[in-house]
XYZ file of C-alpha atoms in Angstrom:
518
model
C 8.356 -23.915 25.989
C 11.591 -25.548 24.502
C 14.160 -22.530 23.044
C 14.643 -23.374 19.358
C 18.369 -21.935 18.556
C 18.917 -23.813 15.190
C 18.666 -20.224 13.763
C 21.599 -19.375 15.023
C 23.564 -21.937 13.189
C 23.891 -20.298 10.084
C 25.375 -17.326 11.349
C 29.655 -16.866 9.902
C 31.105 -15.437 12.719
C 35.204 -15.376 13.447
C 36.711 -16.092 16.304
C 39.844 -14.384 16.655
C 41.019 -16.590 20.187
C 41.502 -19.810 18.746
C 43.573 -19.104 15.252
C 47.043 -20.001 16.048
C 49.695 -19.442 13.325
C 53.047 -19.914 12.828
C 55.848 -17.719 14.895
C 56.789 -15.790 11.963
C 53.642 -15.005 10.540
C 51.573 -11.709 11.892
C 48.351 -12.925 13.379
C 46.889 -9.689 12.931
C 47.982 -10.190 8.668
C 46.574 -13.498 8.537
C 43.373 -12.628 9.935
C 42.630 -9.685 7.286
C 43.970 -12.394 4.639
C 41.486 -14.973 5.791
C 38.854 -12.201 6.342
C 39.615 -11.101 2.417
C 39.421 -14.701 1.001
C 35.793 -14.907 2.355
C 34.885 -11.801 1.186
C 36.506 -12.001 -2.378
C 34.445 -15.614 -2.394
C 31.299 -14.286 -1.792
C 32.137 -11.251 -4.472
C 32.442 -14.126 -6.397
C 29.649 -16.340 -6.036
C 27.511 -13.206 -6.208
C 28.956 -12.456 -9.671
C 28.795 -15.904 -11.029
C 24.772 -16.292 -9.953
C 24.530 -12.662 -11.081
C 25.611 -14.187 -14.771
C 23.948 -17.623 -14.538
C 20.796 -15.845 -14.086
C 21.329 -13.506 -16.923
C 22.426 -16.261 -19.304
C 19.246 -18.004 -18.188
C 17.014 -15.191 -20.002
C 18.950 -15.134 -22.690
C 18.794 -18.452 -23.469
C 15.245 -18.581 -22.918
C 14.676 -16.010 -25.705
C 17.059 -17.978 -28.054
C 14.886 -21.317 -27.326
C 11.883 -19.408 -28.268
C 12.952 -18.865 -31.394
C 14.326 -22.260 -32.467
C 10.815 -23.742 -31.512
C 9.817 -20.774 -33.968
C 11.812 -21.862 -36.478
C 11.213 -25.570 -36.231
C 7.654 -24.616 -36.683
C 7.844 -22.636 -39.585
C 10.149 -24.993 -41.384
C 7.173 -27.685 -40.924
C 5.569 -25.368 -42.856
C 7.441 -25.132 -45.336
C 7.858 -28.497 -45.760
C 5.473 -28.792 -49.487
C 7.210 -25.828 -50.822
C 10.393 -28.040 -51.030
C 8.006 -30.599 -52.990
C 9.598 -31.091 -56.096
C 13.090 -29.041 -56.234
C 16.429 -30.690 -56.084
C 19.088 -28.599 -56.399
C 20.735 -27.622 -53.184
C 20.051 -23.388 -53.512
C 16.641 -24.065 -53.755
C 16.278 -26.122 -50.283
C 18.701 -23.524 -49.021
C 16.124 -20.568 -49.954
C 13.390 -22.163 -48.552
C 15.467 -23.072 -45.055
C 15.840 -18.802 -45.387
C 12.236 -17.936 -45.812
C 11.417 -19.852 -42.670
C 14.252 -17.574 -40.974
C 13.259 -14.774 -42.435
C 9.274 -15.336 -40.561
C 10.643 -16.285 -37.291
C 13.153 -12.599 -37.150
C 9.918 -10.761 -38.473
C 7.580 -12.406 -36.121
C 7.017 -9.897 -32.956
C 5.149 -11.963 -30.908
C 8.151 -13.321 -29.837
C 9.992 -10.074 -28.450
C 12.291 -7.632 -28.906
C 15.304 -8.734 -31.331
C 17.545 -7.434 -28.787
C 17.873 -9.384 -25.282
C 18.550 -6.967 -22.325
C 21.220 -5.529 -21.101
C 23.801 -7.637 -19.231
C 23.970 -6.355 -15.284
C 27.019 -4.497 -14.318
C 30.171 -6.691 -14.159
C 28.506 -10.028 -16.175
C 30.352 -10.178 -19.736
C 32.195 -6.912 -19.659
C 34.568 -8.342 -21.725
C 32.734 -9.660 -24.207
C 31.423 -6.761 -26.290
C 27.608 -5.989 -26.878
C 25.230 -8.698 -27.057
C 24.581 -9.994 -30.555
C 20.736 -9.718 -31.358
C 18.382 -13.153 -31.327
C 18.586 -12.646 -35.365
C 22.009 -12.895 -35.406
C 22.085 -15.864 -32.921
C 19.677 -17.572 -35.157
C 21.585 -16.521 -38.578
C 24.733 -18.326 -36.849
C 23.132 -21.014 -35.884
C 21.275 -21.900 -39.359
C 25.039 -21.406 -40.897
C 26.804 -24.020 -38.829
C 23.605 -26.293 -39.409
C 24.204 -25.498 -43.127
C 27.903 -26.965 -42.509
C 27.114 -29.626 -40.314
C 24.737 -30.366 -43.961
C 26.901 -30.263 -46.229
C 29.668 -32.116 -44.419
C 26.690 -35.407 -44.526
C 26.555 -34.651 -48.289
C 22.599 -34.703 -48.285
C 22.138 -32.930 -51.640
C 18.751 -34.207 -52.672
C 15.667 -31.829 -51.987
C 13.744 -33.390 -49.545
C 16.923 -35.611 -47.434
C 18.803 -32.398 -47.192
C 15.393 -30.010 -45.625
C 15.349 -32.866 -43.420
C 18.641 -32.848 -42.825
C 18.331 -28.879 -41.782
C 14.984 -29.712 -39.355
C 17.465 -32.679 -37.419
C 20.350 -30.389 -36.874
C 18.369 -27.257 -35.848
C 16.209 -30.160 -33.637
C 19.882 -31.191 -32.020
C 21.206 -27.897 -31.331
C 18.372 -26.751 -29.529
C 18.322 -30.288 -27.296
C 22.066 -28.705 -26.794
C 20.561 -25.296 -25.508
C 18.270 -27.068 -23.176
C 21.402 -28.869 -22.093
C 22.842 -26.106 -21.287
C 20.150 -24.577 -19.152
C 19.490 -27.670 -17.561
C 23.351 -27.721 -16.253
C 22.696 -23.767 -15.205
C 19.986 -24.011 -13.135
C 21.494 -26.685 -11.528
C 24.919 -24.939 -10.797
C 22.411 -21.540 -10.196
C 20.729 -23.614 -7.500
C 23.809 -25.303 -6.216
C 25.248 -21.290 -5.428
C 21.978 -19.945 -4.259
C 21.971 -22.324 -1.536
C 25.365 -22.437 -0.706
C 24.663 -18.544 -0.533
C 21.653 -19.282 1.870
C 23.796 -21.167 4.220
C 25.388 -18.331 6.178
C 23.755 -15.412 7.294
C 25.283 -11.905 6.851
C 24.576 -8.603 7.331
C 23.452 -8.513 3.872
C 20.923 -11.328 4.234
C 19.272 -9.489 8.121
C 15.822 -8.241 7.344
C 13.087 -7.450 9.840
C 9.703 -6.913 7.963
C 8.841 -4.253 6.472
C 12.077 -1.559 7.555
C 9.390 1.206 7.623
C 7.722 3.354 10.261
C 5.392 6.200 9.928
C 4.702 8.745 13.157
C 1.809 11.046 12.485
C 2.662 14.255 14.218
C 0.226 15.894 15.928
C -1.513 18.912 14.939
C -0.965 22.172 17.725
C -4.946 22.421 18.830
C -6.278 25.995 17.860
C -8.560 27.948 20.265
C -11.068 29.972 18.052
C -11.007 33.753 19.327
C -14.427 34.780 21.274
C -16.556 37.171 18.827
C -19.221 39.255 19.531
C -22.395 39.589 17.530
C -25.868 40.650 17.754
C -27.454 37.365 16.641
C -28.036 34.722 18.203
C -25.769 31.341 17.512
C -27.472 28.146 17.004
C -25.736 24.866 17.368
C -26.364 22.056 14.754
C -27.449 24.201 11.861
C -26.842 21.063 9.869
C -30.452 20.009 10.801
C -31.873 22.791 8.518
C -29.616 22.169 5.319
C -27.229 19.930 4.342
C -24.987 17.970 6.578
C -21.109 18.956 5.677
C -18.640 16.294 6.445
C -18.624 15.286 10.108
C -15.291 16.876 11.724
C -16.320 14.655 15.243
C -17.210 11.351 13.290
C -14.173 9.484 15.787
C -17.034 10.438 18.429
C -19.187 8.104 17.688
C -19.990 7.145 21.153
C -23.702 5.744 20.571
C -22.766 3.322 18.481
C -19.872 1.804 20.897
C -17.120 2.919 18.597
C -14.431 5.038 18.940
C -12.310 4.464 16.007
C -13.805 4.461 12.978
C -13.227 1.795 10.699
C -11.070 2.796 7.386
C -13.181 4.097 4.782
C -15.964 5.401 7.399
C -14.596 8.969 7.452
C -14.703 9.820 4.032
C -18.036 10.484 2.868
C -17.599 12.856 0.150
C -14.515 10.678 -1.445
C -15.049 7.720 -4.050
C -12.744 5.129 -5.537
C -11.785 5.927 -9.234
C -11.869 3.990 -12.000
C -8.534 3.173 -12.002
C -8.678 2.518 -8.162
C -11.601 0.216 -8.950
C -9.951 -1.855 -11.965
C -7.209 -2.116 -9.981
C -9.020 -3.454 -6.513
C -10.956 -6.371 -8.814
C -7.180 -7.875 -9.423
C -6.969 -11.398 -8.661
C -6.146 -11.871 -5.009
C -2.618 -12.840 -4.420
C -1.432 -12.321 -8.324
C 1.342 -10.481 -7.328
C 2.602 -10.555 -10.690
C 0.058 -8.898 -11.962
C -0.455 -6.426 -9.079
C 3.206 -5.493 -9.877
C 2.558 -4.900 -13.910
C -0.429 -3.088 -13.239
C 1.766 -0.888 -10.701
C 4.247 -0.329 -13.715
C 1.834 0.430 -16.288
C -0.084 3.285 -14.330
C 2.375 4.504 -11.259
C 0.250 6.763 -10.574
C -2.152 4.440 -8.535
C 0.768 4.752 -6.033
C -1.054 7.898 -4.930
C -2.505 8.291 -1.339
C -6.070 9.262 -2.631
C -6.330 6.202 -4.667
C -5.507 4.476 -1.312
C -8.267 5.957 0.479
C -10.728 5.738 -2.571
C -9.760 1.985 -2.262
C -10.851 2.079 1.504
C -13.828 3.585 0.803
C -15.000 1.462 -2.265
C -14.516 -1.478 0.817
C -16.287 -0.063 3.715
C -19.364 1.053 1.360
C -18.801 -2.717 -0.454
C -18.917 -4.492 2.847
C -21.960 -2.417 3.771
C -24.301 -3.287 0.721
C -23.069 -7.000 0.610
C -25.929 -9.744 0.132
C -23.408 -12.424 -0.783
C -19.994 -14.112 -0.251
C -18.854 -12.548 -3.326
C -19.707 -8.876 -2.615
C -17.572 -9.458 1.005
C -15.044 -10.841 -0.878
C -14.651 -8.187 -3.433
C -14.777 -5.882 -0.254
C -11.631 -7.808 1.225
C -9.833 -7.629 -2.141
C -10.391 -3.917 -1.892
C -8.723 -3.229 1.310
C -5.785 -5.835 0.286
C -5.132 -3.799 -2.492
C -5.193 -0.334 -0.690
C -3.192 -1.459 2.028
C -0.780 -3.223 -0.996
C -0.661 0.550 -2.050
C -0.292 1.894 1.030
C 3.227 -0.484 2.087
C 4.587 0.570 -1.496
C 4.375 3.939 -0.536
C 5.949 4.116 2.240
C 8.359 2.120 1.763
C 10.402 4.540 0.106
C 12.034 5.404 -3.296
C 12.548 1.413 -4.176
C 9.566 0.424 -2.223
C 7.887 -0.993 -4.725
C 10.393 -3.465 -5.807
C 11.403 -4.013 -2.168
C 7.854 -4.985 -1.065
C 7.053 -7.537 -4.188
C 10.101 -8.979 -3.766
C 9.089 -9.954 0.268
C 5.750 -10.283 -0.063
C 6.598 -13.370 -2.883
C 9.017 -15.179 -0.692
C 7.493 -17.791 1.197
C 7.792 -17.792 4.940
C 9.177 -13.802 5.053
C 8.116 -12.296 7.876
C 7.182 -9.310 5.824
C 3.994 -11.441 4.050
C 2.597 -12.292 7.440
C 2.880 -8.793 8.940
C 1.358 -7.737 5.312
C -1.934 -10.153 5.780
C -2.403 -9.756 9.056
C -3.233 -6.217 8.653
C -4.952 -7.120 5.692
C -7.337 -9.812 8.075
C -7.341 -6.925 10.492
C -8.598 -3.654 8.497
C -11.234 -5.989 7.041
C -12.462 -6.995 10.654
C -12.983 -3.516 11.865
C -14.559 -2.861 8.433
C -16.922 -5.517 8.856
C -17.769 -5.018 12.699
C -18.474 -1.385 11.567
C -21.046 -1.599 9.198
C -22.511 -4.724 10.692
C -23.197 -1.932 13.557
C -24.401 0.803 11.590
C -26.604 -1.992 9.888
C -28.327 -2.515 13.454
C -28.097 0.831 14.397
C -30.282 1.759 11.421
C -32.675 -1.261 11.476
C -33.143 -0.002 15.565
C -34.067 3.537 14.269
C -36.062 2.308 11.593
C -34.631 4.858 9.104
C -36.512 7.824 10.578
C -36.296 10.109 12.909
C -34.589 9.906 16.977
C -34.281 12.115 19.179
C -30.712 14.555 20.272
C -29.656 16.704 22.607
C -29.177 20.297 20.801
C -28.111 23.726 22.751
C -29.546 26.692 22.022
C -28.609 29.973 23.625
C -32.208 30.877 24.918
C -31.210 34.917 25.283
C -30.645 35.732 20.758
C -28.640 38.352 22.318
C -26.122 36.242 23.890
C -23.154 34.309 21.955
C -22.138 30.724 23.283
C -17.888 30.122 23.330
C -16.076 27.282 23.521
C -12.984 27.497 25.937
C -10.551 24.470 25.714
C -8.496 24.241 28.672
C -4.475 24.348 27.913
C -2.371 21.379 28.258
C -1.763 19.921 31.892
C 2.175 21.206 31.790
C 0.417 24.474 31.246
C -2.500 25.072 33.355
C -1.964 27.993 36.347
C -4.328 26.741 38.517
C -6.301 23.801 39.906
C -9.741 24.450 38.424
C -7.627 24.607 34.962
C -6.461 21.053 35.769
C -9.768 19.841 36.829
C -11.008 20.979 33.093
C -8.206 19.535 30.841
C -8.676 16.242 33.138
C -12.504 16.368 31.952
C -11.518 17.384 28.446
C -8.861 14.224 28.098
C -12.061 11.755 29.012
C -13.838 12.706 25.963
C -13.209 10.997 22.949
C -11.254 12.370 20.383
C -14.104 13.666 17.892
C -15.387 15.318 20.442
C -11.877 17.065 21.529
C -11.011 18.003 17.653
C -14.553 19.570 17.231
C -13.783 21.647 21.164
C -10.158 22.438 19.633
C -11.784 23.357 16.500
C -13.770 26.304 18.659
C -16.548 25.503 16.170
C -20.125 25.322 18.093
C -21.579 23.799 14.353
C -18.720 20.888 14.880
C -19.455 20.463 18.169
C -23.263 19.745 17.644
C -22.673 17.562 15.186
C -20.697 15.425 17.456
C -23.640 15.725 19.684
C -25.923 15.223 17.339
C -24.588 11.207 16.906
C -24.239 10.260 20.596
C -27.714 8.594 22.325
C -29.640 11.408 24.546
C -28.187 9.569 27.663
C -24.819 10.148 26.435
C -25.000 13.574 25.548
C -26.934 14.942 28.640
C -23.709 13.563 30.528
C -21.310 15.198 27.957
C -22.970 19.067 28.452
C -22.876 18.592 32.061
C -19.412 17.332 31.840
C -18.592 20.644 29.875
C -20.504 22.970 32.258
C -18.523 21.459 35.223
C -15.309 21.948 33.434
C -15.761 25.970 32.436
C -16.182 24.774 28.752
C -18.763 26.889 27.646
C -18.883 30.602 27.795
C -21.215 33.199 27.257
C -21.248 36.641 26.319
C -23.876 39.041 26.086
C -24.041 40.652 22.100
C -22.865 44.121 21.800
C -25.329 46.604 20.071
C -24.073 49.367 17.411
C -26.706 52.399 18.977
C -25.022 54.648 15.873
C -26.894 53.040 13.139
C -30.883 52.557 13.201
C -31.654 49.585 13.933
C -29.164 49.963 16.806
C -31.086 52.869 18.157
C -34.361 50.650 17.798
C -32.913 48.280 19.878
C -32.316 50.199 22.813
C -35.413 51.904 23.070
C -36.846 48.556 22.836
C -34.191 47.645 26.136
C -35.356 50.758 27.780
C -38.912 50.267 27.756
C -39.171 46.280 28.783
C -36.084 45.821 30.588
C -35.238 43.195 28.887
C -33.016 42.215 26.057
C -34.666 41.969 22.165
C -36.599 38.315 22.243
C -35.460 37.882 25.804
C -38.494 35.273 27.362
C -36.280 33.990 30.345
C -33.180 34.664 32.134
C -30.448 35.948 30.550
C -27.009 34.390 29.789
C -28.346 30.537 30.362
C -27.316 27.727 27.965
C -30.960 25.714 27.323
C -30.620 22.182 26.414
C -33.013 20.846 23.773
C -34.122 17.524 22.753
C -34.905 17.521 19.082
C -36.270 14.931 16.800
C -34.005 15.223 14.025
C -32.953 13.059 11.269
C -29.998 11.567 12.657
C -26.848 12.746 10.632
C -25.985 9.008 10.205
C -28.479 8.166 8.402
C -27.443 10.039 4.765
């Protein structure tokens, strides 16, 4: 493949070597001299499109007005019917001014602010009313110099000269933009350090979270894994587990079952995609979509979207929902100007920033729509009832099942503590967070989502690896049922509800609801 290094010739380098001056003059001064000049020229040009662009507004609001006034004067046009002296015309010529100042549809009187440095010199910026007050006074001038004193030649006369001096505004802008384009690509010719951007200058590093082993308790009653079968099924802490389905990695949007987009969220997802412009006055009007719930609420409006679609529209409101969120997210972090930073790459054409922007746009929605079109056959293979899981019980009600997560390689003391943290890094990383967690609820409910197959293989896999502990419960003999208790140990031997040997992890096969299927 051919190497392409046009790119390169833009870039305004110096090279010191081959400047030669005269004998008397100090290389070293001529180069800072020369180095100055092309500095103070590019101050310059800077400033001047600075001000052409600023003139450019302001002459837009002035044209807006004189088409105003035109307008209204055609108006006005039968109320001159009739009157011939030249105060009367005159008064008329004033109403029509009078509507167009009064008219808000057309603004604010005042035009903005000039930038820093542009017409410092000048005083403050005379208002569009007094523009248009000027204006109509050398028109009045211009009148009176043609002698048109009859009614109706000298309204007319007032409609031709306010007609000519807006043709001279339009003139005038059409000789800006011209010079404003000229500079602006005379500007683009050279790169500078200015001008070097890579994408989006942003990168976020989630830290990870120390993992927590849950302190071994004793207790008298027994512990049953996956209690969510009897009640209601809290949010899944092992959902990135989702090993029967063939995914690892949820798709965005999966995890969050108990969140929902809000309204806001949801008029702002239905925006027109690629309106920018309106993206960005929404954005202005309620900053406080920037947060990162709306964000999620935005993934999750998608992913359940994308799961209940029937037609091209519904996935393509679902695609607009994730462009959006991840529009959100890029603002966000971005920084303190990331807003204005990422509308201002995203809307220049051929920026690397707007392909890195879609492509994770294409991408979220691809995982989003693999995802549910599994869970779609997952449930259509269960048929919406029940299947069957691997649950643990501890057979003996006496004894209390632990979880013991192996430390980190760097730390283990021994070789059967490597073995186990080898084991522990194969399983996926629902499964670790619910082990971390020391949970034995969290646990079973990553379990409770894997195929029998799959889960059989995981419990032996924790049984090789020292994973699971048990401890016998300690009875209080002080208190009465206490002393019940033991008698009850002394005369069978065994321990309360005891039916088989003691301290032995029993691994059922239940046919529950699957967990997936809420």
């Amino acid at each position: 493949m051919p190497v392409d290094y046009s790119k390169w010739d833009a870039l305004e380098l110096s090279d010191d070597s081959d400047i030669e001056v005269h004998p008397n003059v100090d290389k070293k001064s001529f180069i800072r001299a020369k180095q100055n000049q092309i500095h103070q020229q590019r101050f310059d040009r800077k400033r001047r499109i600075t001000t052409l662009k600023y003139e450019r507004v302001v002459n837009d609001g002035l044209l807006l007005r004189i088409d105003a006034l035109l307008t209204a004067l055609e108006s006005h046009k039968k109320d001159v019917e009739g009157k011939q002296e030249a105060g009367e015309v005159d008064e008329v010529v004033f109403d029509a001014l009078m509507d167009v100042s009064s008219d808000a549809s057309l603004g604010p009187d005042q035009p903005p602010g000039p930038p820093e440095g542009v017409h410092t010199q000048e005083g403050e910026q005379p208002s569009y009313s007094k523009m248009m007050g000027a204006l109509v006074d050398q028109v009045k001038m211009e009148v009176e110099k043609a002698k048109a004193e009859e009614g109706a030649v000298r309204y007319a006369a007032f409609i031709t000269g306010i007609g000519g001096h807006k043709a001279k505004v339009q003139g005038l802008q059409k000789d800006l933009i011209t010079e404003l384009n000229k500079l602006e690509k005379e500007e683009g010719l050279k790169i500078t350090s200015e001008s070097i951007h890579t994408g989006f200058d942003s990168s976020h590093v989630s830290k990870p979270t120390p993992a927590t082993t849950a302190t071994a308790t004793k207790t008298s009653k027994p512990e049953l894994l996956n209690p969510s079968s009897m009640g209601a099924r809290s949010q899944t802490p092992g959902s990135e587990a989702d090993i029967s389905s063939g995914g690892l990695d949820p798709a965005p949007g999966e995890d969050d079952d108990d969140m929902e987009a809000s309204p806001l969220a949801k008029q702002f997802g239905s925006l027109k995609h690629g309106d920018y412009t309106q993206s960005l006055q929404f954005i202005s009007v309620h900053p406080s979509i920037l947060a990162e719930k709306e964000t999620d609420g935005l993934l999750v409006e998608a992913f359940n979207a994308q799961s209940n679609a029937t037609t091209r529209k519904e996935e393509e409101y679902a695609r607009q929902c994730v462009h959006q969120a991840l529009l959100l997210q890029y603002c966000r972090q971005l920084g303190k100007d990331g807003v204005g930073m990422f509308f201002k790459r995203i809307q220049t054409q051929g920026h690397q920033a707007r392909k890195l922007f879609l492509d994770d746009v294409n991408n979220t929605y691809a995982r989003i729509r693999t995802r549910t079109a599994e869970l779609a056959k997952q449930r259509e293979e269960d048929g919406g009832g029940d299947r069957e899981q691997i649950q643990l019980h501890a057979v003996d009600p006496g004894t209390t099942i632990n979880i013991v997560t192996p430390p980190p390689l760097e730390q283990c003391q021994s070789e059967d503590e490597r073995a186990s943290r080898q084991i522990f890094e194969t399983f996926p990383p629902g499964l670790r967070v619910a082990l971390e967690s020391g949970s034995l609820d969290k646990v079973n409910e990553v379990l409770g989502k894997m195929s029998v197959d799959e889960a059989e293989q995981v419990v032996e896999q924790l049984g090789e690896g020292g994973m699971l502990s048990l401890e016998e419960g300690v009875i209080d003999a002080t208190t009465e049922e206490g002393m019940k208790a033991m008698e009850e140990i002394e005369r069978t031997k065994k321990m309360p509800g005891q039916k088989s040997e003691p301290g032995r992890v029993e691994e059922v096969v239940e046919g529950t609801e699957d967990p997936g299927m809420d």
